[in-house]
mmCIF file with all atom_site columns, N, CA and C in Angstrom:
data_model
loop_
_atom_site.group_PDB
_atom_site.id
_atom_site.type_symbol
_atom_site.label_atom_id
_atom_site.label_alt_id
_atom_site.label_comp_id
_atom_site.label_asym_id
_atom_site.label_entity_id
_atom_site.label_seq_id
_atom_site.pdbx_PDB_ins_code
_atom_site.Cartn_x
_atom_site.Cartn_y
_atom_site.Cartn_z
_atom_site.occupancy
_atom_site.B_iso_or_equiv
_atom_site.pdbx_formal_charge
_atom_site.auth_seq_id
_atom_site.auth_comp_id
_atom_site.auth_asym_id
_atom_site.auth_atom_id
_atom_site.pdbx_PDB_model_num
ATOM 1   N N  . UNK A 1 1  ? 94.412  205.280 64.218 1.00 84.00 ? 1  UNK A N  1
ATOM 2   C CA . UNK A 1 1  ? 94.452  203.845 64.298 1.00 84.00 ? 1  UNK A CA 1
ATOM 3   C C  . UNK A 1 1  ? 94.740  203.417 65.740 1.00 84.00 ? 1  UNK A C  1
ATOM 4   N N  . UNK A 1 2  ? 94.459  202.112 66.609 1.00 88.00 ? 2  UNK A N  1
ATOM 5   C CA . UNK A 1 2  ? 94.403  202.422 67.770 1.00 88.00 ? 2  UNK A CA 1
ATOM 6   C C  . UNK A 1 2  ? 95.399  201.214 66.997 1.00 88.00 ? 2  UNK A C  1
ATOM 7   N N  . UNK A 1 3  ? 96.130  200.888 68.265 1.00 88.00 ? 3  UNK A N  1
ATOM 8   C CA . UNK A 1 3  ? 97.064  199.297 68.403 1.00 88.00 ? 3  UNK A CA 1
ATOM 9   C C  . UNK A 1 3  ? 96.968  199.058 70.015 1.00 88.00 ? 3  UNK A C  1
ATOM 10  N N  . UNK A 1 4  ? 96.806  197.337 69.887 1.00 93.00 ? 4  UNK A N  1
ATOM 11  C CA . UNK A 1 4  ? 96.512  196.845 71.154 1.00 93.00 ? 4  UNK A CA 1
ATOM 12  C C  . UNK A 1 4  ? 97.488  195.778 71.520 1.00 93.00 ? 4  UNK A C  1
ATOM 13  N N  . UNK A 1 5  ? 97.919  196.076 72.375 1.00 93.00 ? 5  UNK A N  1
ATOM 14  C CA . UNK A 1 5  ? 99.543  195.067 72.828 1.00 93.00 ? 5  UNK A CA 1
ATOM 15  C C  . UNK A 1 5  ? 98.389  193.866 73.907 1.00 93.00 ? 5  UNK A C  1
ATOM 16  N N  . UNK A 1 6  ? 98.798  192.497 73.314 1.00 94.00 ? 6  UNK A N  1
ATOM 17  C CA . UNK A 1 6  ? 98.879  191.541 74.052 1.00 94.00 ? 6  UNK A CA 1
ATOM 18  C C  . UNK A 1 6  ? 100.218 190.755 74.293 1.00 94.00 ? 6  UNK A C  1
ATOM 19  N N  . UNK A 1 7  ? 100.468 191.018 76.158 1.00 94.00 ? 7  UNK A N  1
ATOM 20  C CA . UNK A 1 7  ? 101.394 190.638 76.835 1.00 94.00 ? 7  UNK A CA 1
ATOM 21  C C  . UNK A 1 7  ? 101.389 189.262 77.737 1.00 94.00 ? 7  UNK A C  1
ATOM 22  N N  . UNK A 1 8  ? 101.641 188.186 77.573 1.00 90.00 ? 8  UNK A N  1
ATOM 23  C CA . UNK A 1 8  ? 101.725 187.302 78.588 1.00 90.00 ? 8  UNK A CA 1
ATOM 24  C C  . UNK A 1 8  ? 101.891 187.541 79.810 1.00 90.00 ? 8  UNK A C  1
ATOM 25  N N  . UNK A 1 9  ? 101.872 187.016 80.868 1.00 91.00 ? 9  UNK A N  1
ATOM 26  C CA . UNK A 1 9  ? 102.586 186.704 81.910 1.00 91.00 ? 9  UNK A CA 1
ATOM 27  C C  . UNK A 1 9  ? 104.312 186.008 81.810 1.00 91.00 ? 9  UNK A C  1
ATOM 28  N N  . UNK A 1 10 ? 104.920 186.770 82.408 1.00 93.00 ? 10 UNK A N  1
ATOM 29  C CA . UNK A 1 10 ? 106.581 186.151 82.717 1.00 93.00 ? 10 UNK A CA 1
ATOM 30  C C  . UNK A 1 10 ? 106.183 184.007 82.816 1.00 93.00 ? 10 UNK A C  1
ATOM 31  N N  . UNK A 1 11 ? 107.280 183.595 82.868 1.00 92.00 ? 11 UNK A N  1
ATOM 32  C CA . UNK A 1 11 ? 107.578 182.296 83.223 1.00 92.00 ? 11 UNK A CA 1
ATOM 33  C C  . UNK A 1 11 ? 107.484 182.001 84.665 1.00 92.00 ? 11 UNK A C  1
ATOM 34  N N  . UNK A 1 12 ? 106.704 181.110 85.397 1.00 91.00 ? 12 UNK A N  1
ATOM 35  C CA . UNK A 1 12 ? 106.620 180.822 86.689 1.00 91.00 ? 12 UNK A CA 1
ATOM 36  C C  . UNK A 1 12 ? 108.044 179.642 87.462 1.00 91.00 ? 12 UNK A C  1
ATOM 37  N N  . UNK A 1 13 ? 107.159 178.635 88.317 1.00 88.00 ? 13 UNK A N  1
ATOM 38  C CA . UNK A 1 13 ? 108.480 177.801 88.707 1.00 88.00 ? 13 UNK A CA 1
ATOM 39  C C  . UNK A 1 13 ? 107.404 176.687 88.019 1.00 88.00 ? 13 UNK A C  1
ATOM 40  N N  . UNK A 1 14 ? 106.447 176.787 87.336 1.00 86.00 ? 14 UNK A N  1
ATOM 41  C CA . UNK A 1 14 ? 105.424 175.518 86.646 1.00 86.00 ? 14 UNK A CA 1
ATOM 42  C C  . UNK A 1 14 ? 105.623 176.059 85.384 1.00 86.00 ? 14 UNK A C  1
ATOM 43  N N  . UNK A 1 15 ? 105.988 176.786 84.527 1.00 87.00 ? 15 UNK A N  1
ATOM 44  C CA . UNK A 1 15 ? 106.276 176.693 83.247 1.00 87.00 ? 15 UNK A CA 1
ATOM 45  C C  . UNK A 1 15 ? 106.445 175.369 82.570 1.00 87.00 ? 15 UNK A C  1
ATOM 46  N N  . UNK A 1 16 ? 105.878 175.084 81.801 1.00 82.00 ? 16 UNK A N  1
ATOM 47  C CA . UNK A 1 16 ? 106.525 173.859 80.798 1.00 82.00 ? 16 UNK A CA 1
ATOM 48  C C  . UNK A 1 16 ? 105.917 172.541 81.567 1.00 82.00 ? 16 UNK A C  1
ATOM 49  N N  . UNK A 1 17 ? 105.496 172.989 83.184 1.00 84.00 ? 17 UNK A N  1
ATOM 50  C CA . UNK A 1 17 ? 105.539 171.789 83.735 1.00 84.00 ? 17 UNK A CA 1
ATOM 51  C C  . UNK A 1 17 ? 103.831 170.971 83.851 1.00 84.00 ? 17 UNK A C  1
ATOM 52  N N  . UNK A 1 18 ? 103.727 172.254 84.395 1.00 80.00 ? 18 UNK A N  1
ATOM 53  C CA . UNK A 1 18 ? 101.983 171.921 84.756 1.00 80.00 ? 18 UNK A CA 1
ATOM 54  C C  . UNK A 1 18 ? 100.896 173.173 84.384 1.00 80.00 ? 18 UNK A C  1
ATOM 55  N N  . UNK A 1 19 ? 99.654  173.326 84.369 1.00 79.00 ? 19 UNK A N  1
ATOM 56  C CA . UNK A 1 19 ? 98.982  174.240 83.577 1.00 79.00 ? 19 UNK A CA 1
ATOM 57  C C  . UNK A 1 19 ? 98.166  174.482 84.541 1.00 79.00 ? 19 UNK A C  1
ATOM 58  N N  . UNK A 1 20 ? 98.478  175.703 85.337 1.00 79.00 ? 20 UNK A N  1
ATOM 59  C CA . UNK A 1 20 ? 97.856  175.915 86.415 1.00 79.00 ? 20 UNK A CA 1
ATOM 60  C C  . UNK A 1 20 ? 96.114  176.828 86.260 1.00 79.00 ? 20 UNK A C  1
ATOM 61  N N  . UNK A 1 21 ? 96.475  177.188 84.822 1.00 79.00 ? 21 UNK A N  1
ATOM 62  C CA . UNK A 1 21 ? 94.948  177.709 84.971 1.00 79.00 ? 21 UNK A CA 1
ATOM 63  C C  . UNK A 1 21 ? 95.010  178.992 85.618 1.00 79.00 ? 21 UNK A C  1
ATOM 64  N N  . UNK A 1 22 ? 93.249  178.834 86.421 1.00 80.00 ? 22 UNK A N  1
ATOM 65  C CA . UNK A 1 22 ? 93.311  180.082 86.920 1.00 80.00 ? 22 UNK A CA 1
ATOM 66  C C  . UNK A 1 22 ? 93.388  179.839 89.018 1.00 80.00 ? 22 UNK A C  1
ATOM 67  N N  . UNK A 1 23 ? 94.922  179.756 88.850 1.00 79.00 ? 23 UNK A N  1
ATOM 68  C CA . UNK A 1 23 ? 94.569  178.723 90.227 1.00 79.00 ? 23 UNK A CA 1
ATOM 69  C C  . UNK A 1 23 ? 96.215  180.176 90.919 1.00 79.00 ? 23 UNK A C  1
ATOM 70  N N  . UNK A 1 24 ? 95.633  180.192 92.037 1.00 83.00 ? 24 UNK A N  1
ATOM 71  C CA . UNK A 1 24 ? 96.140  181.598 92.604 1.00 83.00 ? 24 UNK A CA 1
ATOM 72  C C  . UNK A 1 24 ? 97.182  181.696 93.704 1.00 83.00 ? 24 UNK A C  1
ATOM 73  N N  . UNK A 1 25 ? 98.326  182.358 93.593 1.00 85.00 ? 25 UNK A N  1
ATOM 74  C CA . UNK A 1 25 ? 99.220  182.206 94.727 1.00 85.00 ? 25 UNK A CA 1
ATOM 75  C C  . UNK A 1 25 ? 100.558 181.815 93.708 1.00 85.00 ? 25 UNK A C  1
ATOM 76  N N  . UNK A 1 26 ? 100.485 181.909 92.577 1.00 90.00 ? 26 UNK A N  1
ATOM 77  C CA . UNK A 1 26 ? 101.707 181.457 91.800 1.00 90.00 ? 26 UNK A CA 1
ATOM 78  C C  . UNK A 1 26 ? 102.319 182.379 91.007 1.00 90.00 ? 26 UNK A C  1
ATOM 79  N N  . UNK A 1 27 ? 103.150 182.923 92.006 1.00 93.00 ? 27 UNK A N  1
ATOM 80  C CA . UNK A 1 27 ? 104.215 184.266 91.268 1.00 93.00 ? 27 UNK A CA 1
ATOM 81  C C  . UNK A 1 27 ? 105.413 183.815 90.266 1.00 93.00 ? 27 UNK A C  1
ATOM 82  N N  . UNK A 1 28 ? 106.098 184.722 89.523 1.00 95.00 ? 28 UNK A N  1
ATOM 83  C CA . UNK A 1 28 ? 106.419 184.791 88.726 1.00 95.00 ? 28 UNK A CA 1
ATOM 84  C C  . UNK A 1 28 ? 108.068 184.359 89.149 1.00 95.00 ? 28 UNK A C  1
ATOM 85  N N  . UNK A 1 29 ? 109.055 183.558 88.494 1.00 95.00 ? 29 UNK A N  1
ATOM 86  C CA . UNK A 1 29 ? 110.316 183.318 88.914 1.00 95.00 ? 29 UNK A CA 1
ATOM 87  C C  . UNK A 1 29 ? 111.705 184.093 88.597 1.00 95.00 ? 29 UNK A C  1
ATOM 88  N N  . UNK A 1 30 ? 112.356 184.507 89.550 1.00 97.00 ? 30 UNK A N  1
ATOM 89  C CA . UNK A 1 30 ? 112.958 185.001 88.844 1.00 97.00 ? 30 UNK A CA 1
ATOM 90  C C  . UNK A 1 30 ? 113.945 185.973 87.385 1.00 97.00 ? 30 UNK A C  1
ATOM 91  N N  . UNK A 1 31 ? 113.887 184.474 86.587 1.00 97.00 ? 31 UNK A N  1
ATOM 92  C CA . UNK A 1 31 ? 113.289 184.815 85.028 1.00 97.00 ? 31 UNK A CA 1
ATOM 93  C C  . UNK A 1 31 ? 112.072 185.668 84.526 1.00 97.00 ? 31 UNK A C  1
ATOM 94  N N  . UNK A 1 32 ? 111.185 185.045 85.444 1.00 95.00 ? 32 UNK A N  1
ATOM 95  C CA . UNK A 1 32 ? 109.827 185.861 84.815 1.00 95.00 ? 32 UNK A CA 1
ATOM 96  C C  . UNK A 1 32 ? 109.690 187.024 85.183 1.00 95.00 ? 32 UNK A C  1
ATOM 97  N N  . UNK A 1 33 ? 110.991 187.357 86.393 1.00 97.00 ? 33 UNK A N  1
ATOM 98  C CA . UNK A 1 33 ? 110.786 189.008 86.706 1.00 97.00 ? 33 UNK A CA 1
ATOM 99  C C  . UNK A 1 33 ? 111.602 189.962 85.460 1.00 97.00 ? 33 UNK A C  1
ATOM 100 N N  . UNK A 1 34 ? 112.326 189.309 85.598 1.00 98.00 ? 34 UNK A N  1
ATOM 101 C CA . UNK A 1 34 ? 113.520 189.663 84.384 1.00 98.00 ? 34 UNK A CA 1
ATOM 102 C C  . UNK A 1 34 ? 112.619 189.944 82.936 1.00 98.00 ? 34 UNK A C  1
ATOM 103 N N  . UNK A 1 35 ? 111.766 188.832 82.646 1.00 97.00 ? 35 UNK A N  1
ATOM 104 C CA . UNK A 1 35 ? 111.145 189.042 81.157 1.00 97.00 ? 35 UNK A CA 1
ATOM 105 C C  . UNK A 1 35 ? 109.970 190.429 81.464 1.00 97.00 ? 35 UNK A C  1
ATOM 106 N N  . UNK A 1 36 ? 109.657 190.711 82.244 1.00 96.00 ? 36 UNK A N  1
ATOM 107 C CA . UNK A 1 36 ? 108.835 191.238 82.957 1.00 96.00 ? 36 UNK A CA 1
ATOM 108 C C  . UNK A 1 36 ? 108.932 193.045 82.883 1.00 96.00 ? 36 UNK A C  1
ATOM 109 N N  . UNK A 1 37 ? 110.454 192.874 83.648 1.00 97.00 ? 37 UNK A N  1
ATOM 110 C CA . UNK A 1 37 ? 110.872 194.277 82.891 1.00 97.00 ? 37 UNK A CA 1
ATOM 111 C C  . UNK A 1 37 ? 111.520 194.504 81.786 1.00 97.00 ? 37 UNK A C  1
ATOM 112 N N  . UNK A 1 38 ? 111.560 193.455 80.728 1.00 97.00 ? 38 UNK A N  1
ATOM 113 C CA . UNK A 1 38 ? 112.222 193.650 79.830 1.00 97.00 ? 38 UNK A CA 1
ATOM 114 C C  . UNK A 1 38 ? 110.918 194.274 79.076 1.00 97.00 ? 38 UNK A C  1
ATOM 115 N N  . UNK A 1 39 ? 109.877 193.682 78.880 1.00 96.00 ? 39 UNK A N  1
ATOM 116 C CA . UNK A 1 39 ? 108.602 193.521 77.720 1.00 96.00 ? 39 UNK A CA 1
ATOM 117 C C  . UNK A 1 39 ? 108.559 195.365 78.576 1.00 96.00 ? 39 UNK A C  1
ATOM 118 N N  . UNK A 1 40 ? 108.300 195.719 79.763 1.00 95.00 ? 40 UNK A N  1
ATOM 119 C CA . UNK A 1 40 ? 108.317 197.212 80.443 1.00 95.00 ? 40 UNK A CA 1
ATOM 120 C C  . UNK A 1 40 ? 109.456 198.206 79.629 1.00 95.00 ? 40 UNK A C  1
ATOM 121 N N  . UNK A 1 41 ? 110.396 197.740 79.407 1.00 97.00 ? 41 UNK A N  1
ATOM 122 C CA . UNK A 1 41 ? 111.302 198.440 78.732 1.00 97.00 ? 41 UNK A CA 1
ATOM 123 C C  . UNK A 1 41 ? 110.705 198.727 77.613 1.00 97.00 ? 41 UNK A C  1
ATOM 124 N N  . UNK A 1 42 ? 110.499 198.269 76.820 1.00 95.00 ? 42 UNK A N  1
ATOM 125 C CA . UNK A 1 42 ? 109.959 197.854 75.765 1.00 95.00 ? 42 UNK A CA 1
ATOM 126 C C  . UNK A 1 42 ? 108.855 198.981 75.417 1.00 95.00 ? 42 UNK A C  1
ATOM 127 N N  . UNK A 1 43 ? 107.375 198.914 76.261 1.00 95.00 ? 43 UNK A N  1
ATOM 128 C CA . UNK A 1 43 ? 106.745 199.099 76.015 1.00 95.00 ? 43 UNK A CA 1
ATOM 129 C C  . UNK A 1 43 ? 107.135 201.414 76.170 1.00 95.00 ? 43 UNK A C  1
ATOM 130 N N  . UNK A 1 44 ? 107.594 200.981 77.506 1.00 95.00 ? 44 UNK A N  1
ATOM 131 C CA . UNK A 1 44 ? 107.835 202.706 78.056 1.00 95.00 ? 44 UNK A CA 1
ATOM 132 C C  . UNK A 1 44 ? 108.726 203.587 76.564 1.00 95.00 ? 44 UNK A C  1
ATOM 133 N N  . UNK A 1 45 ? 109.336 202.420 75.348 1.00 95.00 ? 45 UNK A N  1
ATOM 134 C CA . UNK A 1 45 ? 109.855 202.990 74.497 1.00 95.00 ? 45 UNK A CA 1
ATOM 135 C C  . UNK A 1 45 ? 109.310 203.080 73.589 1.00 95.00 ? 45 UNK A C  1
ATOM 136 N N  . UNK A 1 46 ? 108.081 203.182 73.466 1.00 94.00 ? 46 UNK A N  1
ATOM 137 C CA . UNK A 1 46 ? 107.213 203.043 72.148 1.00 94.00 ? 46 UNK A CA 1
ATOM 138 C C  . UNK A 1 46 ? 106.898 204.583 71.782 1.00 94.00 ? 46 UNK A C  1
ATOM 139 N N  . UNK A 1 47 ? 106.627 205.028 70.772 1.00 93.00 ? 47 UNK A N  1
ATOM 140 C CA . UNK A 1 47 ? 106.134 206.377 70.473 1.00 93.00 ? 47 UNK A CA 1
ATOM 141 C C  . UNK A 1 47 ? 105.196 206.566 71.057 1.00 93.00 ? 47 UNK A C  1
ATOM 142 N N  . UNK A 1 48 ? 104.181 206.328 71.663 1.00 91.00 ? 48 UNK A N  1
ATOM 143 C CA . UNK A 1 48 ? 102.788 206.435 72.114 1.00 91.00 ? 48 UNK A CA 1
ATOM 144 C C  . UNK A 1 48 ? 102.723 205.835 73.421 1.00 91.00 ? 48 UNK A C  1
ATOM 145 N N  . UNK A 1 49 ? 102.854 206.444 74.733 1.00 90.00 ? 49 UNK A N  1
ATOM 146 C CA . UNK A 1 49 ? 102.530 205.756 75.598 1.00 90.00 ? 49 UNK A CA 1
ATOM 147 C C  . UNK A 1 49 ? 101.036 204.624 75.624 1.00 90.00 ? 49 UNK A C  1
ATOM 148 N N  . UNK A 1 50 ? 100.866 203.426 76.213 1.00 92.00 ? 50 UNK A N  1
ATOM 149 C CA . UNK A 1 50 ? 99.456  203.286 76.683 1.00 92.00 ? 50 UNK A CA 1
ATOM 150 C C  . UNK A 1 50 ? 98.243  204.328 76.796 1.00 92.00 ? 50 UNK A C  1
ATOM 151 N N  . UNK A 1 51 ? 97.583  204.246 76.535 1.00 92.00 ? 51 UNK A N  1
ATOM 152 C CA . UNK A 1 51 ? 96.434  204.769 77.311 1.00 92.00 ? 51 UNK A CA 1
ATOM 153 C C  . UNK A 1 51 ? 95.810  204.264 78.544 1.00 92.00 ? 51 UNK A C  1
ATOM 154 N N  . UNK A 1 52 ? 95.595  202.845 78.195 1.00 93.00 ? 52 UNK A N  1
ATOM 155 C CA . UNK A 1 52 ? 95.092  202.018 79.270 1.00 93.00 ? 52 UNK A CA 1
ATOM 156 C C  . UNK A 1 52 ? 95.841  200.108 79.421 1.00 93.00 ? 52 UNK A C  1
ATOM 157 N N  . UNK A 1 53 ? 95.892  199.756 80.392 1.00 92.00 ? 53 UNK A N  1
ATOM 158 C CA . UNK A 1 53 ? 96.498  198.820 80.846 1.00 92.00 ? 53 UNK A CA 1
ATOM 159 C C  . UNK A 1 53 ? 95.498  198.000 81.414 1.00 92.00 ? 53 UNK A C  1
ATOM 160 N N  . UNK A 1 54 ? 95.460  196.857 81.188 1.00 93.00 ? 54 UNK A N  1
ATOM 161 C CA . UNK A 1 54 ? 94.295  195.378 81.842 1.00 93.00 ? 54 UNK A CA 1
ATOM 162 C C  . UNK A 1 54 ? 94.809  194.537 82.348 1.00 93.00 ? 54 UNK A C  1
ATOM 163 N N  . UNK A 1 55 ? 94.773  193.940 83.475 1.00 92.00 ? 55 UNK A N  1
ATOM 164 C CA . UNK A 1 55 ? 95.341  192.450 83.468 1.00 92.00 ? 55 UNK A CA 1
ATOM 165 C C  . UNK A 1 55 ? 94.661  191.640 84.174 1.00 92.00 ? 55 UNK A C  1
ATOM 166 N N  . UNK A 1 56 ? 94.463  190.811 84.227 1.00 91.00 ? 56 UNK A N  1
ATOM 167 C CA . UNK A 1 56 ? 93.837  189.250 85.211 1.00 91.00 ? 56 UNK A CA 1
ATOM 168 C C  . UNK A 1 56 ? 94.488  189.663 86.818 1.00 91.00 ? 56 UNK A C  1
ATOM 169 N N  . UNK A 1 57 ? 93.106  189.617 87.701 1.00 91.00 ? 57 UNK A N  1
ATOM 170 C CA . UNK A 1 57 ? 93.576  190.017 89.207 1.00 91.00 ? 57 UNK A CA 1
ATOM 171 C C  . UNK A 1 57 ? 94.925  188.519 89.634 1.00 91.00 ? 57 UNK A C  1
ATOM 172 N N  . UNK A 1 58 ? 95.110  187.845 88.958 1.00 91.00 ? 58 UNK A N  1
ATOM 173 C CA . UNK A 1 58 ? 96.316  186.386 89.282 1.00 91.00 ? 58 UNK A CA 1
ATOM 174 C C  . UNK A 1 58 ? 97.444  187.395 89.396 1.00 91.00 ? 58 UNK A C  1
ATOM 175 N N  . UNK A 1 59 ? 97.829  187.226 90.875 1.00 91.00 ? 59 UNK A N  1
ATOM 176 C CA . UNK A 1 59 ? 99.318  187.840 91.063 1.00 91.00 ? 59 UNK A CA 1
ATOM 177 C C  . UNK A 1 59 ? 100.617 187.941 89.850 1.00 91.00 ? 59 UNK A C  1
ATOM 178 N N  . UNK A 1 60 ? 100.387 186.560 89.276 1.00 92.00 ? 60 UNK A N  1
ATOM 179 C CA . UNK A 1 60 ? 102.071 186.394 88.075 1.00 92.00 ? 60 UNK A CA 1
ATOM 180 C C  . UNK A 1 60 ? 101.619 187.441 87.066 1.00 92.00 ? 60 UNK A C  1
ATOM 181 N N  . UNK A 1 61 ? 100.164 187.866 87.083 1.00 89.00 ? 61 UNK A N  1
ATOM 182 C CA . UNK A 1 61 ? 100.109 188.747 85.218 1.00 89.00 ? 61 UNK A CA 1
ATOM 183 C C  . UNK A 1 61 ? 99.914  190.304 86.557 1.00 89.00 ? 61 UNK A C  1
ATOM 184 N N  . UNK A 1 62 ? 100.236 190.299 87.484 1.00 91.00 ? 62 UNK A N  1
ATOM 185 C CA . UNK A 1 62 ? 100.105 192.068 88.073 1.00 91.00 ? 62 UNK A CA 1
ATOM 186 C C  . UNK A 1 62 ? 102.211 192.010 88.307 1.00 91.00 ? 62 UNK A C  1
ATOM 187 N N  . UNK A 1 63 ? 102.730 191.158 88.786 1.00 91.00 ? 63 UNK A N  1
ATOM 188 C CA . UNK A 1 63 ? 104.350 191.032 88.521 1.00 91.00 ? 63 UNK A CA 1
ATOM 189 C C  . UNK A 1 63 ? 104.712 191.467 87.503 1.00 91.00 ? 63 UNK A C  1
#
């Protein structure tokens, strides 16, 4: 059976505020580093490592 993790991006300093789309140069805050390695914790504890990893070239989803 395969399973496929969909992960957000962390929280920026526009969270909640404005919807930036796909608009570039907008890293992740603080918080969002924090949620960032938490969901990493997370994942490195799973029975099954990844195989493969994807993300949108937007700096906040490679953070």
């Amino acid at each position: 059976m395969t399973t496929v993790l969909l992960v957000r991006h962390g929280v920026t300093s526009t969270t909640g505020k404005v919807l930036p789309g796909r608009a570039p140069g907008l890293h992740l805050s603080e918080k969002g580093h924090e949620q960032a390695a938490s969901v990493a914790e997370r994942i490195a504890g799973l029975p099954k490592p990844p195989v493969a990893i994807y993300a949108s070239p937007l700096e906040r989803t490679r953070e």
